[in-house]
């Protein structure tokens, strides 16, 4: 059985969806560790409830980001994880880390990339007068929110929407699509080859597959 490590910084709703999917067999893999860069991350409690080992790496305990990511990477290598899943991990990974695990890191970002990388995507979408928004699962490379796109899910944006309305709509989709993509990866259907995402041997378009 393949081993997954999940990196979090906060609430861990996405982590919970992955835990539940592993428990019910929708993901045929084991979450072998949850790593956080915040000791207060509620996701750590979720992991503990499921007897999943947790590790916390605090930036203040390392001389620089590179040293921190080196330690995280060494831990991940020591437990032989096959896949690193970023689930609300709010710290930018160093290029050394992303290159060390190239093709093995997935992230979910709440926008239809390449639109709105970075933070506050819901507000950005509202400000831009978008009529649709969404979420993207992508491989991680050394640029923030820029690796090969695997799957996108769209949601409508209505004229009277608030940030919360859009966020709720997007999150509902995120909890559906992330377990699906993780299952594609652990069942060897999804691969990163020369910077492009392939599903079942077919290169995915630049906006990925659509949910
Ligand atoms: C998700 O909305 C995802 O798009 C972003 O972080 C959020 C996950 O946070 N990268 P959490 O699972 O609720 O902690």
mmCIF file of C-alpha atoms and ligand atoms in Angstrom:
data_model
loop_
_atom_site.group_PDB
_atom_site.id
_atom_site.type_symbol
_atom_site.label_atom_id
_atom_site.label_comp_id
_atom_site.label_asym_id
_atom_site.label_seq_id
_atom_site.Cartn_x
_atom_site.Cartn_y
_atom_site.Cartn_z
ATOM 1 C CA UNK A 1 0.000 0.000 0.000
ATOM 2 C CA UNK A 2 1.315 3.456 -0.947
ATOM 3 C CA UNK A 3 2.166 5.939 1.783
ATOM 4 C CA UNK A 4 0.969 9.534 1.868
ATOM 5 C CA UNK A 5 2.248 12.368 4.014
ATOM 6 C CA UNK A 6 0.001 15.419 4.422
ATOM 7 C CA UNK A 7 1.325 18.916 5.184
ATOM 8 C CA UNK A 8 -1.031 21.328 6.938
ATOM 9 C CA UNK A 9 -1.040 24.677 8.739
ATOM 10 C CA UNK A 10 -4.602 25.049 9.944
ATOM 11 C CA UNK A 11 -8.126 23.723 10.237
ATOM 12 C CA UNK A 12 -7.459 20.489 8.351
ATOM 13 C CA UNK A 13 -10.838 20.116 6.638
ATOM 14 C CA UNK A 14 -9.062 18.933 3.522
ATOM 15 C CA UNK A 15 -6.963 16.553 5.597
ATOM 16 C CA UNK A 16 -10.187 15.182 7.094
ATOM 17 C CA UNK A 17 -11.590 14.517 3.618
ATOM 18 C CA UNK A 18 -8.411 12.597 2.767
ATOM 19 C CA UNK A 19 -8.533 10.624 6.026
ATOM 20 C CA UNK A 20 -12.186 9.729 5.394
ATOM 21 C CA UNK A 21 -11.449 8.712 1.804
ATOM 22 C CA UNK A 22 -8.646 6.395 2.979
ATOM 23 C CA UNK A 23 -10.909 4.879 5.619
ATOM 24 C CA UNK A 24 -13.725 4.115 3.199
ATOM 25 C CA UNK A 25 -11.401 2.855 0.445
ATOM 26 C CA UNK A 26 -11.916 5.725 -2.001
ATOM 27 C CA UNK A 27 -8.182 6.253 -1.658
ATOM 28 C CA UNK A 28 -6.244 2.993 -1.583
ATOM 29 C CA UNK A 29 -3.308 4.271 0.441
ATOM 30 C CA UNK A 30 -2.305 5.027 4.011
ATOM 31 C CA UNK A 31 -1.702 8.464 5.498
ATOM 32 C CA UNK A 32 1.507 7.644 7.351
ATOM 33 C CA UNK A 33 2.155 11.102 8.816
ATOM 34 C CA UNK A 34 0.769 14.605 9.140
ATOM 35 C CA UNK A 35 3.278 17.458 9.261
ATOM 36 C CA UNK A 36 2.502 20.994 10.398
ATOM 37 C CA UNK A 37 4.457 24.236 10.592
ATOM 38 C CA UNK A 38 2.047 25.497 13.301
ATOM 39 C CA UNK A 39 1.636 23.782 16.673
ATOM 40 C CA UNK A 40 -1.890 25.208 16.959
ATOM 41 C CA UNK A 41 -3.107 23.647 13.680
ATOM 42 C CA UNK A 42 -6.390 21.900 14.452
ATOM 43 C CA UNK A 43 -5.570 19.342 11.771
ATOM 44 C CA UNK A 44 -3.009 17.868 14.185
ATOM 45 C CA UNK A 45 -5.882 16.936 16.523
ATOM 46 C CA UNK A 46 -7.730 15.321 13.639
ATOM 47 C CA UNK A 47 -4.646 13.202 12.875
ATOM 48 C CA UNK A 48 -4.171 12.214 16.511
ATOM 49 C CA UNK A 49 -7.803 11.079 16.743
ATOM 50 C CA UNK A 50 -7.045 8.668 13.902
ATOM 51 C CA UNK A 51 -3.734 7.542 15.422
ATOM 52 C CA UNK A 52 -1.801 9.072 12.548
ATOM 53 C CA UNK A 53 1.725 10.128 13.624
ATOM 54 C CA UNK A 54 2.232 13.899 13.650
ATOM 55 C CA UNK A 55 5.350 16.042 13.393
ATOM 56 C CA UNK A 56 5.616 19.798 13.897
ATOM 57 C CA UNK A 57 8.446 21.786 12.344
ATOM 58 C CA UNK A 58 8.633 25.389 13.569
ATOM 59 C CA UNK A 59 10.546 27.950 11.532
ATOM 60 C CA UNK A 60 12.022 29.500 14.696
ATOM 61 C CA UNK A 61 13.921 26.278 15.369
ATOM 62 C CA UNK A 62 15.856 26.476 12.090
ATOM 63 C CA UNK A 63 18.444 28.949 10.819
ATOM 64 C CA UNK A 64 16.647 29.414 7.502
ATOM 65 C CA UNK A 65 13.861 28.038 5.297
ATOM 66 C CA UNK A 66 16.276 25.742 3.534
ATOM 67 C CA UNK A 67 17.322 24.082 6.812
ATOM 68 C CA UNK A 68 13.678 23.649 7.791
ATOM 69 C CA UNK A 69 12.716 22.092 4.462
ATOM 70 C CA UNK A 70 15.809 19.881 4.600
ATOM 71 C CA UNK A 71 14.628 18.505 7.958
ATOM 72 C CA UNK A 72 11.068 18.005 6.691
ATOM 73 C CA UNK A 73 12.416 16.276 3.586
ATOM 74 C CA UNK A 74 14.697 14.019 5.634
ATOM 75 C CA UNK A 75 11.747 12.990 7.787
ATOM 76 C CA UNK A 76 9.569 12.297 4.731
ATOM 77 C CA UNK A 77 12.358 10.231 3.195
ATOM 78 C CA UNK A 78 12.869 8.310 6.455
ATOM 79 C CA UNK A 79 9.246 7.143 6.414
ATOM 80 C CA UNK A 80 9.394 6.310 2.687
ATOM 81 C CA UNK A 81 6.366 8.373 1.694
ATOM 82 C CA UNK A 82 5.303 7.967 -1.943
ATOM 83 C CA UNK A 83 3.279 11.187 -2.123
ATOM 84 C CA UNK A 84 3.360 14.557 -0.372
ATOM 85 C CA UNK A 85 -0.059 16.238 -0.229
ATOM 86 C CA UNK A 86 -0.223 19.925 0.636
ATOM 87 C CA UNK A 87 -3.554 20.570 2.343
ATOM 88 C CA UNK A 88 -3.655 24.169 3.486
ATOM 89 C CA UNK A 89 0.119 24.295 4.105
ATOM 90 C CA UNK A 90 0.642 28.039 4.248
ATOM 91 C CA UNK A 91 4.413 28.224 3.886
ATOM 92 C CA UNK A 92 6.227 28.451 0.578
ATOM 93 C CA UNK A 93 8.459 25.420 0.028
ATOM 94 C CA UNK A 94 12.052 26.001 -1.051
ATOM 95 C CA UNK A 95 13.193 25.093 -4.557
ATOM 96 C CA UNK A 96 15.539 22.513 -2.978
ATOM 97 C CA UNK A 97 12.521 20.754 -1.456
ATOM 98 C CA UNK A 98 10.330 20.869 -4.568
ATOM 99 C CA UNK A 99 13.208 19.585 -6.725
ATOM 100 C CA UNK A 100 14.061 16.849 -4.232
ATOM 101 C CA UNK A 101 10.514 15.471 -4.495
ATOM 102 C CA UNK A 102 9.692 16.461 -8.065
ATOM 103 C CA UNK A 103 6.574 14.714 -9.370
ATOM 104 C CA UNK A 104 5.596 13.650 -5.864
ATOM 105 C CA UNK A 105 4.008 16.808 -4.435
ATOM 106 C CA UNK A 106 0.385 17.830 -5.004
ATOM 107 C CA UNK A 107 -1.329 21.041 -3.921
ATOM 108 C CA UNK A 108 -4.873 22.372 -4.037
ATOM 109 C CA UNK A 109 -5.356 26.063 -4.679
ATOM 110 C CA UNK A 110 -8.698 27.899 -4.503
ATOM 111 C CA UNK A 111 -8.750 29.449 -7.971
ATOM 112 C CA UNK A 112 -8.835 28.438 -11.602
ATOM 113 C CA UNK A 113 -5.071 28.677 -12.097
ATOM 114 C CA UNK A 114 -3.281 30.421 -13.726
ATOM 115 C CA UNK A 115 -5.831 33.018 -12.584
ATOM 116 C CA UNK A 116 -5.370 34.364 -9.044
ATOM 117 C CA UNK A 117 -2.295 32.652 -7.587
ATOM 118 C CA UNK A 118 -1.408 33.591 -4.003
ATOM 119 C CA UNK A 119 -3.755 34.659 -1.233
ATOM 120 C CA UNK A 120 -7.308 36.095 -1.013
ATOM 121 C CA UNK A 121 -8.470 34.490 -4.248
ATOM 122 C CA UNK A 122 -12.165 34.879 -3.427
ATOM 123 C CA UNK A 123 -11.831 38.629 -2.949
ATOM 124 C CA UNK A 124 -9.681 38.831 -6.075
ATOM 125 C CA UNK A 125 -12.374 37.041 -8.082
ATOM 126 C CA UNK A 126 -15.094 39.355 -6.736
ATOM 127 C CA UNK A 127 -13.000 42.462 -7.437
ATOM 128 C CA UNK A 128 -12.351 41.284 -10.990
ATOM 129 C CA UNK A 129 -16.096 40.805 -11.593
ATOM 130 C CA UNK A 130 -15.672 37.092 -12.405
ATOM 131 C CA UNK A 131 -18.822 35.107 -13.119
ATOM 132 C CA UNK A 132 -17.059 31.856 -12.259
ATOM 133 C CA UNK A 133 -14.361 30.814 -9.824
ATOM 134 C CA UNK A 134 -13.094 27.429 -8.732
ATOM 135 C CA UNK A 135 -10.275 25.275 -7.503
ATOM 136 C CA UNK A 136 -7.235 23.584 -8.976
ATOM 137 C CA UNK A 137 -5.222 20.506 -8.011
ATOM 138 C CA UNK A 138 -1.699 20.744 -9.416
ATOM 139 C CA UNK A 139 1.769 19.300 -9.112
ATOM 140 C CA UNK A 140 4.103 21.543 -7.154
ATOM 141 C CA UNK A 141 7.238 23.031 -8.683
ATOM 142 C CA UNK A 142 9.592 25.790 -7.508
ATOM 143 C CA UNK A 143 7.166 28.563 -8.525
ATOM 144 C CA UNK A 144 4.219 29.286 -6.238
ATOM 145 C CA UNK A 145 0.883 27.907 -7.568
ATOM 146 C CA UNK A 146 2.436 27.251 -10.975
ATOM 147 C CA UNK A 147 3.076 23.509 -11.432
ATOM 148 C CA UNK A 148 1.289 21.298 -13.974
ATOM 149 C CA UNK A 149 -2.482 21.418 -13.492
ATOM 150 C CA UNK A 150 -4.229 18.077 -12.951
ATOM 151 C CA UNK A 151 -7.895 18.848 -12.286
ATOM 152 C CA UNK A 152 -10.087 21.928 -11.968
ATOM 153 C CA UNK A 153 -13.619 22.318 -10.653
ATOM 154 C CA UNK A 154 -15.624 25.453 -11.462
ATOM 155 C CA UNK A 155 -18.312 27.157 -9.412
ATOM 156 C CA UNK A 156 -20.605 30.031 -10.417
ATOM 157 C CA UNK A 157 -20.236 33.504 -8.912
ATOM 158 C CA UNK A 158 -23.568 35.308 -8.537
ATOM 159 C CA UNK A 159 -23.934 39.117 -8.424
ATOM 160 C CA UNK A 160 -24.940 39.228 -4.736
ATOM 161 C CA UNK A 161 -22.238 36.799 -3.554
ATOM 162 C CA UNK A 162 -19.980 37.530 -0.597
ATOM 163 C CA UNK A 163 -16.510 36.070 -0.132
ATOM 164 C CA UNK A 164 -18.030 33.500 2.251
ATOM 165 C CA UNK A 165 -20.575 32.361 -0.336
ATOM 166 C CA UNK A 166 -17.889 31.709 -2.922
ATOM 167 C CA UNK A 167 -15.541 30.139 -0.394
ATOM 168 C CA UNK A 168 -18.192 27.642 0.718
ATOM 169 C CA UNK A 169 -19.006 26.716 -2.866
ATOM 170 C CA UNK A 170 -15.308 26.235 -3.705
ATOM 171 C CA UNK A 171 -14.541 24.241 -0.550
ATOM 172 C CA UNK A 172 -17.361 21.804 -1.285
ATOM 173 C CA UNK A 173 -15.693 21.074 -4.619
ATOM 174 C CA UNK A 174 -12.218 20.853 -3.063
ATOM 175 C CA UNK A 175 -13.300 18.114 -0.686
ATOM 176 C CA UNK A 176 -14.550 16.146 -3.700
ATOM 177 C CA UNK A 177 -11.710 16.598 -6.163
ATOM 178 C CA UNK A 178 -8.630 16.256 -3.963
ATOM 179 C CA UNK A 179 -9.304 12.656 -2.854
ATOM 180 C CA UNK A 180 -10.019 11.784 -6.484
ATOM 181 C CA UNK A 181 -6.655 13.119 -7.694
ATOM 182 C CA UNK A 182 -4.799 11.476 -4.810
ATOM 183 C CA UNK A 183 -6.388 8.164 -5.792
ATOM 184 C CA UNK A 184 -5.266 8.701 -9.410
ATOM 185 C CA UNK A 185 -1.716 9.200 -8.148
ATOM 186 C CA UNK A 186 -1.537 6.269 -5.742
ATOM 187 C CA UNK A 187 -3.029 3.934 -8.338
ATOM 188 C CA UNK A 188 -0.251 4.992 -10.778
ATOM 189 C CA UNK A 189 -2.711 6.594 -13.219
ATOM 190 C CA UNK A 190 -1.304 10.098 -12.727
ATOM 191 C CA UNK A 191 2.309 11.030 -13.448
ATOM 192 C CA UNK A 192 4.425 14.113 -13.971
ATOM 193 C CA UNK A 193 6.674 13.703 -17.015
ATOM 194 C CA UNK A 194 8.997 16.531 -18.100
ATOM 195 C CA UNK A 195 6.870 19.071 -16.239
ATOM 196 C CA UNK A 196 3.542 17.934 -17.740
ATOM 197 C CA UNK A 197 0.757 15.979 -16.049
ATOM 198 C CA UNK A 198 -0.296 12.670 -17.647
ATOM 199 C CA UNK A 199 -3.443 10.729 -16.776
ATOM 200 C CA UNK A 200 -3.660 7.138 -18.038
ATOM 201 C CA UNK A 201 -0.761 7.868 -20.402
ATOM 202 C CA UNK A 202 -2.454 10.914 -22.003
ATOM 203 C CA UNK A 203 -1.009 14.379 -21.520
ATOM 204 C CA UNK A 204 -3.526 16.629 -19.793
ATOM 205 C CA UNK A 205 -4.284 20.074 -21.284
ATOM 206 C CA UNK A 206 -2.743 23.121 -19.607
ATOM 207 C CA UNK A 207 -5.939 23.665 -17.538
ATOM 208 C CA UNK A 208 -5.973 19.981 -16.548
ATOM 209 C CA UNK A 209 -9.021 17.733 -16.574
ATOM 210 C CA UNK A 210 -12.410 19.193 -15.660
ATOM 211 C CA UNK A 211 -14.521 17.859 -12.817
HETATM 212 C C1 LIG B 1 -8.146 24.997 0.927
HETATM 213 O O1 LIG B 1 -9.149 25.902 0.646
HETATM 214 C C2 LIG B 1 -7.074 25.050 -0.114
HETATM 215 O O2 LIG B 1 -7.504 25.566 -1.325
HETATM 216 C C3 LIG B 1 -6.028 25.931 0.503
HETATM 217 O O3 LIG B 1 -6.122 25.724 1.888
HETATM 218 C C4 LIG B 1 -7.442 25.313 2.215
HETATM 219 C C5 LIG B 1 -7.401 24.112 3.095
HETATM 220 O O4 LIG B 1 -7.358 24.439 4.408
HETATM 221 N N1 LIG B 1 -4.744 25.608 -0.059
HETATM 222 P P1 LIG B 1 -7.946 23.439 5.521
HETATM 223 O O5 LIG B 1 -7.980 22.065 4.969
HETATM 224 O O6 LIG B 1 -9.324 23.885 5.852
HETATM 225 O O7 LIG B 1 -6.980 23.579 6.669
#
